[in-house]
XYZ file of C-alpha atoms in Angstrom:
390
model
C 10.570 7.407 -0.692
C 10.762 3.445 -0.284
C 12.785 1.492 -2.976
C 12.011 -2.143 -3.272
C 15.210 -3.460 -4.414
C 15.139 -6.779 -6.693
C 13.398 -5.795 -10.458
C 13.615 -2.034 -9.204
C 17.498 -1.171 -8.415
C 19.020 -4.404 -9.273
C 18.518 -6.659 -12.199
C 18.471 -9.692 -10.029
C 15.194 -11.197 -10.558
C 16.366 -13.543 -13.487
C 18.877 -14.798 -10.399
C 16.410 -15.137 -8.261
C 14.164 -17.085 -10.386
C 16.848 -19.723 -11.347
C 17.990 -20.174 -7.587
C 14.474 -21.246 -6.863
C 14.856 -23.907 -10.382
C 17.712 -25.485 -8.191
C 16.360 -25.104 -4.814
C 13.247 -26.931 -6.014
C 15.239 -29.720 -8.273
C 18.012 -30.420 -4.967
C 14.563 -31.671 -2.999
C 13.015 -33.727 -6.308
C 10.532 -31.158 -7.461
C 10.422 -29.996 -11.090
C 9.245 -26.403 -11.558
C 9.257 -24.196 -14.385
C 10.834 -21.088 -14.468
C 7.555 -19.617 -15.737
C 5.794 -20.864 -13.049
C 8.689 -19.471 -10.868
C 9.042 -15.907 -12.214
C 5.150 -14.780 -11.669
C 5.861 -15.233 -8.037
C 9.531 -13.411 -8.025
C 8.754 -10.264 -5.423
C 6.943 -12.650 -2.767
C 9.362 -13.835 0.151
C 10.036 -17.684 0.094
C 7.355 -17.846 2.790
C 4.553 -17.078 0.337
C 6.711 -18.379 -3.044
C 6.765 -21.884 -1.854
C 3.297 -22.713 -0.505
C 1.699 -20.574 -3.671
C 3.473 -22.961 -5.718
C 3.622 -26.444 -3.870
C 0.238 -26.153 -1.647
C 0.361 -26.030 2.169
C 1.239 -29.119 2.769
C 4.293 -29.744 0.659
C 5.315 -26.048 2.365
C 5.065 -27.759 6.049
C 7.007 -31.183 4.607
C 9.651 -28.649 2.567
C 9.554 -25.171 2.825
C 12.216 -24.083 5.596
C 14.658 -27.071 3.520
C 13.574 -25.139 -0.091
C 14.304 -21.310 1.350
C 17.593 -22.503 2.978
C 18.760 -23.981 -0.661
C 17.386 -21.168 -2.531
C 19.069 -18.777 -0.406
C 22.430 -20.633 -1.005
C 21.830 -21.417 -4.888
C 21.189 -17.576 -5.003
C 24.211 -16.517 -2.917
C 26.537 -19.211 -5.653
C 24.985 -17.525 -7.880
C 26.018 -13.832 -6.988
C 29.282 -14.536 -5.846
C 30.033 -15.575 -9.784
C 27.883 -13.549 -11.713
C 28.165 -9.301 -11.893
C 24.363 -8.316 -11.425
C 23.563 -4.806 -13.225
C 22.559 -1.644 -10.927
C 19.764 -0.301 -13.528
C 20.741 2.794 -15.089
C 20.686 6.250 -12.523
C 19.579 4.439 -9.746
C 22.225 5.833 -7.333
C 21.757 9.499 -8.995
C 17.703 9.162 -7.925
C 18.814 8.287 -4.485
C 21.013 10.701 -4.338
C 18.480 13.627 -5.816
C 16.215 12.861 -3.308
C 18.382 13.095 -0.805
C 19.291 16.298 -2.239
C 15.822 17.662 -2.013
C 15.334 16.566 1.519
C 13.383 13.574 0.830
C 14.166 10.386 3.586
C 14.706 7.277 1.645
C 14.485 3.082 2.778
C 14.871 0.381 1.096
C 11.657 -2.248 1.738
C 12.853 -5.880 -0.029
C 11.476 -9.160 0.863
C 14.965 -10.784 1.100
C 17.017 -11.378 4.224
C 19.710 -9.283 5.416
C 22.432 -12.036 4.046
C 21.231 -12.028 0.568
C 21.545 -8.278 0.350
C 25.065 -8.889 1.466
C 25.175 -10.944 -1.767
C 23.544 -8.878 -3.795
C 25.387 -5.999 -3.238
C 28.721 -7.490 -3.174
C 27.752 -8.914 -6.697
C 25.994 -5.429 -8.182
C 29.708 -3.601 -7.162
C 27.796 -1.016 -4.932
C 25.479 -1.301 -1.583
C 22.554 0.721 -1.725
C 22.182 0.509 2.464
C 24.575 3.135 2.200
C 22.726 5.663 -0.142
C 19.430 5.388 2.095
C 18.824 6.391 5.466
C 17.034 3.003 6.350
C 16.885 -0.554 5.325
C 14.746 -3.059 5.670
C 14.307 -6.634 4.606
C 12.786 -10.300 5.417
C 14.362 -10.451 8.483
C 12.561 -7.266 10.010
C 8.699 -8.573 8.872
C 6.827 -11.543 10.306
C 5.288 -11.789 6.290
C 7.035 -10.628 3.068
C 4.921 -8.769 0.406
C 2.013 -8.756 -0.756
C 1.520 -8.236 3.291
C 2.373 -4.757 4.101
C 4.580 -5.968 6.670
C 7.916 -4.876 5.000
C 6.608 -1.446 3.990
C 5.126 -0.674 7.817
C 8.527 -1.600 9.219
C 9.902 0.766 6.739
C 7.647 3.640 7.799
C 8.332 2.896 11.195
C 12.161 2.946 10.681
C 11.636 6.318 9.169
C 9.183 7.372 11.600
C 6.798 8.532 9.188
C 2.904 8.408 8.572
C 1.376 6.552 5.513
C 0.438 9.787 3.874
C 3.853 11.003 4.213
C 5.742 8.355 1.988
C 5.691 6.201 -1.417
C 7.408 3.376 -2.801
C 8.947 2.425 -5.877
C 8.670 -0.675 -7.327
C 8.086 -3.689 -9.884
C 5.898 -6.150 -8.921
C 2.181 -6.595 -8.296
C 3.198 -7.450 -5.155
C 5.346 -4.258 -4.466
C 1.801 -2.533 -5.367
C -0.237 -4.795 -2.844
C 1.721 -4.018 -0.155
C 1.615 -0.360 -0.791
C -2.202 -0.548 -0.637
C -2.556 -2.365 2.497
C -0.048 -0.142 4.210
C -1.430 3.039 2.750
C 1.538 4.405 0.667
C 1.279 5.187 -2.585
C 3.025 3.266 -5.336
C 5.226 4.250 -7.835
C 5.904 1.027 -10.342
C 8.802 0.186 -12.722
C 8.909 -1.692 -15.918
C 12.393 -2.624 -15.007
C 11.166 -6.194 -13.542
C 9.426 -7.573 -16.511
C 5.562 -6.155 -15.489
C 3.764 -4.563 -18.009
C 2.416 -1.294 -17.183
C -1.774 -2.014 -17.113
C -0.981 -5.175 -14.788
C 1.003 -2.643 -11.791
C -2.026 -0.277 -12.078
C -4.808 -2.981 -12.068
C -2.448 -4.063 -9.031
C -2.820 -0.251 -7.510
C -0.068 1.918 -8.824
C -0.421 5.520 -9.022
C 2.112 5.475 -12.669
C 4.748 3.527 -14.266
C 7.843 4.035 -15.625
C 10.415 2.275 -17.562
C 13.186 2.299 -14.758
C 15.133 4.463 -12.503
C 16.431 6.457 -15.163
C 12.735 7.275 -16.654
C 11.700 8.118 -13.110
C 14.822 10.338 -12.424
C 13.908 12.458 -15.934
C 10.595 12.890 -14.574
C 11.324 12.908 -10.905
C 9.036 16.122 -10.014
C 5.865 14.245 -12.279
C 6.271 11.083 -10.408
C 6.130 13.106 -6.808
C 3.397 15.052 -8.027
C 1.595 11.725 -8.862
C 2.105 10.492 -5.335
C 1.372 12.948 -3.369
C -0.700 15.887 -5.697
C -1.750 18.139 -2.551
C 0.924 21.005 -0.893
C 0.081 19.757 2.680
C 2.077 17.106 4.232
C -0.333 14.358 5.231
C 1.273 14.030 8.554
C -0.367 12.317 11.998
C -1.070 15.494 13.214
C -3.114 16.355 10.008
C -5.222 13.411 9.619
C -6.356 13.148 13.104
C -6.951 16.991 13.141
C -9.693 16.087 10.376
C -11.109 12.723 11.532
C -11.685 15.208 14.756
C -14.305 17.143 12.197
C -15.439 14.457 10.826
C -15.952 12.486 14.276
C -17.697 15.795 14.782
C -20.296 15.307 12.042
C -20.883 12.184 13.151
C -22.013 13.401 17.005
C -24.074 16.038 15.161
C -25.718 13.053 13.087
C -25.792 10.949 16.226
C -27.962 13.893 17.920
C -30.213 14.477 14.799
C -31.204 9.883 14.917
C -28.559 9.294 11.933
C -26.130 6.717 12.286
C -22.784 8.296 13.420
C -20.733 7.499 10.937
C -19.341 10.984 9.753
C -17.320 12.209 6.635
C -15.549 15.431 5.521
C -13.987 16.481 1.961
C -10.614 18.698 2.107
C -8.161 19.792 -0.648
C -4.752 18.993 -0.346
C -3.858 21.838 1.702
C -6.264 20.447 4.811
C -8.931 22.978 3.738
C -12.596 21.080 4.375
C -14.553 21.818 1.711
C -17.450 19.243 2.826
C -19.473 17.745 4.913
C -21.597 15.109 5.444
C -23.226 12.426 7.977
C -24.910 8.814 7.360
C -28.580 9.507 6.411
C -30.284 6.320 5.262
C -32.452 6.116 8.470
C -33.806 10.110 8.047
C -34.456 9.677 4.630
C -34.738 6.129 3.896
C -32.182 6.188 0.884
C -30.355 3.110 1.108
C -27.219 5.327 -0.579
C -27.324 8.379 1.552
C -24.098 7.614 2.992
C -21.844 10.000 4.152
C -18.711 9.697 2.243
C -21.208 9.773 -0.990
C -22.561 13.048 0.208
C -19.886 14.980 1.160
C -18.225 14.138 -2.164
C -20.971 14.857 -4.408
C -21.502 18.678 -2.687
C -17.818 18.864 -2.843
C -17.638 17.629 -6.423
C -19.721 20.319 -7.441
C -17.740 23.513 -6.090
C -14.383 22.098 -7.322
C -12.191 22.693 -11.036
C -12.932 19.929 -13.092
C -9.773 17.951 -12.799
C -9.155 18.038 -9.153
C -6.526 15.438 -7.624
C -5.514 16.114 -4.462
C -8.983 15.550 -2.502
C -8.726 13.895 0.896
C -11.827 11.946 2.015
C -11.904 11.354 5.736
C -14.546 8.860 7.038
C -14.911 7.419 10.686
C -16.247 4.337 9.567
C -14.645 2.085 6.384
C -16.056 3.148 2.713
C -18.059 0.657 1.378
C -17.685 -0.424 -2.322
C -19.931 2.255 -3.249
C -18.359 4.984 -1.526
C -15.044 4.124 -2.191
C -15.533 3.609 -5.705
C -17.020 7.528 -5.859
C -13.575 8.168 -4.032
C -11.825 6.808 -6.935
C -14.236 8.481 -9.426
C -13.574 11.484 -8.133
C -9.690 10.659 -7.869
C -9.525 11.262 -4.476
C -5.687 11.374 -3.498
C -6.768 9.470 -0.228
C -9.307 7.766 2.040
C -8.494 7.923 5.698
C -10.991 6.761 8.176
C -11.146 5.360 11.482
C -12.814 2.110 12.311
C -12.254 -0.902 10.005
C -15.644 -2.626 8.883
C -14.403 -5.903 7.853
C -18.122 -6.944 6.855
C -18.042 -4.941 3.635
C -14.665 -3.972 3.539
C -14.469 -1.813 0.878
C -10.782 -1.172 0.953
C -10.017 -4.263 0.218
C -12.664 -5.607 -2.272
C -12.422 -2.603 -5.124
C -10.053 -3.102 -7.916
C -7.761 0.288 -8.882
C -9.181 2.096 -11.759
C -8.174 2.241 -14.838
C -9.838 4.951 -16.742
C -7.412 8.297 -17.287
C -9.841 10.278 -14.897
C -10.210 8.171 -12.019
C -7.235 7.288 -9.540
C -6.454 5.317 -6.938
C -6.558 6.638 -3.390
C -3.764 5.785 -0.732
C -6.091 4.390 1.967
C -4.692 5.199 5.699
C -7.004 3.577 8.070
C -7.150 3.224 12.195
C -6.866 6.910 12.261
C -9.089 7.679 15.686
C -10.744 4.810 15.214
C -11.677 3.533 19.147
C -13.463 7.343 19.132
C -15.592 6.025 16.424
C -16.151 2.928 17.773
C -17.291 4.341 20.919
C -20.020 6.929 18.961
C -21.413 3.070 17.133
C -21.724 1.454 20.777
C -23.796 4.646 21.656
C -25.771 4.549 19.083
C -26.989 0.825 19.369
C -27.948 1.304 23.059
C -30.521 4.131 21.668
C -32.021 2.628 17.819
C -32.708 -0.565 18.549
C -35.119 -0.767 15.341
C -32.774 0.896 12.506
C -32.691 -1.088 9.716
C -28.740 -0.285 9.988
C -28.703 -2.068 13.480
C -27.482 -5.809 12.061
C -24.314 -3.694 10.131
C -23.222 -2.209 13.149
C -23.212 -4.900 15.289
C -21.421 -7.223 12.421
C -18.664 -4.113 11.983
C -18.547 -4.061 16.388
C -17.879 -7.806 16.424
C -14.366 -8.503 17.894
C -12.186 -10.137 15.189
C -9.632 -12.489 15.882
């Protein structure tokens, strides 16, 4: 479990937001605190230039992060921030249970100095690893923070989730695949974290320590452990199902359904050349025959694709309220990860999505196929999704 500290352990972002009111006044700009606080959660390398433009961030910016950073740091030293209520206790039950914990904040490693001098406790030692600002080459909504975190840990995606209380928290946790957990405690309301992409909210760390075995449940619903060794073991079958439909003159872009305990329960290949259905796409296929074996209320599906959902697909994923989309090679043409809002309605759900998994096997199955169907009307797609990227 990743803790995002600011808003989540700490009630610091009121600090935060006036350091930034002085940081910004000490060069001659006047901004709002309003205007400030929707930002709060964002590292000053994304505050400043959302706020003041690009340019005014190349005149300013390193000048307005050093002041914040001390206005912040004044501010600490004479002010007694509040540890929210049970936040050590949830560290501490996790710990009990065998669960690894880091914390994953866009600050630098001297403002947590600060801030924990201030709060009267420092959470680096209730956690098995920290990091912060100064381990990330971008602070959230990039998933930079949260990737360093999992590689501290040395732990898949699948394997991990975070808590915390901005929309930003919640972006990064999408683009790094790990499910988010989010907290009132920073001033969000509840349907603006899920539109952002978390799994559930709670009030604070006391809610989520009442209902500690509900909120793991919610992030991770299967009994499997959605390891590196488990994911690639079924992108193998599906990369299977994709030679079989490379054999057959389908496009090789291969899906499988499991439950939560790695058990496949379907199968399916991209058909729209055999049939001529523009929607016979794999991941669409598999889940609809899977869909109709399974209890109604199923949660812990895994959909495992070689090739990047589209919109379509991915929104049946989060019909069906998949617990995850893995897949192998990125599309960036469609990009369906990235350009489908989180559901909202009480039976959908939002999938972690884990991709790269295999994906220069999958790549290599596309390159085959375009040396051999030089007429599909698919041909233009795969050739826009093979296209290096910069």
């Amino acid at each position: 479990m990743i803790f995002d500290i600011d808003g989540t352990l700490i009630d610091s972002n009121p600090a935060h937001v006036e350091a930034w009111v002085q940081a910004f006044g000490r060069l001659g700009y006047k901004v709002a605190a309003d205007r400030i606080s929707v930002e709060i959660g964002k590292g000053g390398d994304k505050l400043v230039p959302s706020i003041l433009g690009a340019s005014a961030d190349r005149k300013d910016g390193d000048r307005l992060r050093d002041a914040q950073k001390e206005a912040f740091l004044t501010l600490a030293k004479r002010t007694r921030l509040r540890v929210f209520p049970e936040a050590p206790e949830l560290l501490a039950e996790l710990r009990r249970r065998g669960l690894r914990t880091a914390l994953a904040t866009s600050s630098s490693g001297e403002q947590l100095d600060g801030l924990f001098a201030s709060a009267g406790i420092d959470f680096r030692e209730l956690v098995d690893q920290t990091t912060s600002a100064d381990d990330a080459a971008a602070s959230k909504p990039a998933p930079d923070i949260v990737e360093a975190a999992l590689g501290k840990l040395a732990l898949a995606p699948g394997e991990c989730a975070m808590v915390g209380d901005t929309v930003y928290d919640a972006e990064a946790c999408r683009a790094a695949g790990v499910a988010c957990l989010g907290v009132r405690s920073g001033g969000v309301d509840p349907a603006t974290l899920m539109r952002a992409g978390a799994r559930g909210v709670w009030a604070d760390t006391a809610d989520l320590y009442r209902h500690l075995d509900d909120a793991l449940a919610t992030a991770s619903p299967g009994p499997a452990r959605l390891d590196r060794t488990m994911m690639e073991r079924l992108m193998r079958d599906a990369l299977d199902v994709a030679t079989r439909g490379l054999e057959a003159g389908d496009l090789p872009s291969g899906c499988v359904v499991a439950r939560g305990d790695g058990t496949v329960v379907a199968r399916a290949c991209n058909r729209v050349d055999t049939t001529g259905a523009p929607t016979a796409h794999g991941a669409l296929l598999a889940l609809g025959e899977a869909v109709r074996t399974l209890p109604e209320g199923t949660r812990d599906l895994l959909l495992v694709a070689t090739v990047e959902p589209c919109v379509m697909c991915l929104g049946a994923a989060m019909e069906t309220a998949a617990d995850a989309v893995i897949y192998g090679a990125r599309a960036p043409a469609d990009s369906g990860t990235s350009r489908v809002l989180a559901p909202q309605s009480p039976g959908s759900g939002m999938p972690r999505l884990i991709g790269g998994v295999l994906a220069a096997e999958s790549r290599a199955l596309l390159e085959n196929w375009l040396k051999t169907n030089p007429d599909s009307r698919q041909r233009p797609y795969v050739e826009l999704l093979l296209r290096p990227t910069a």
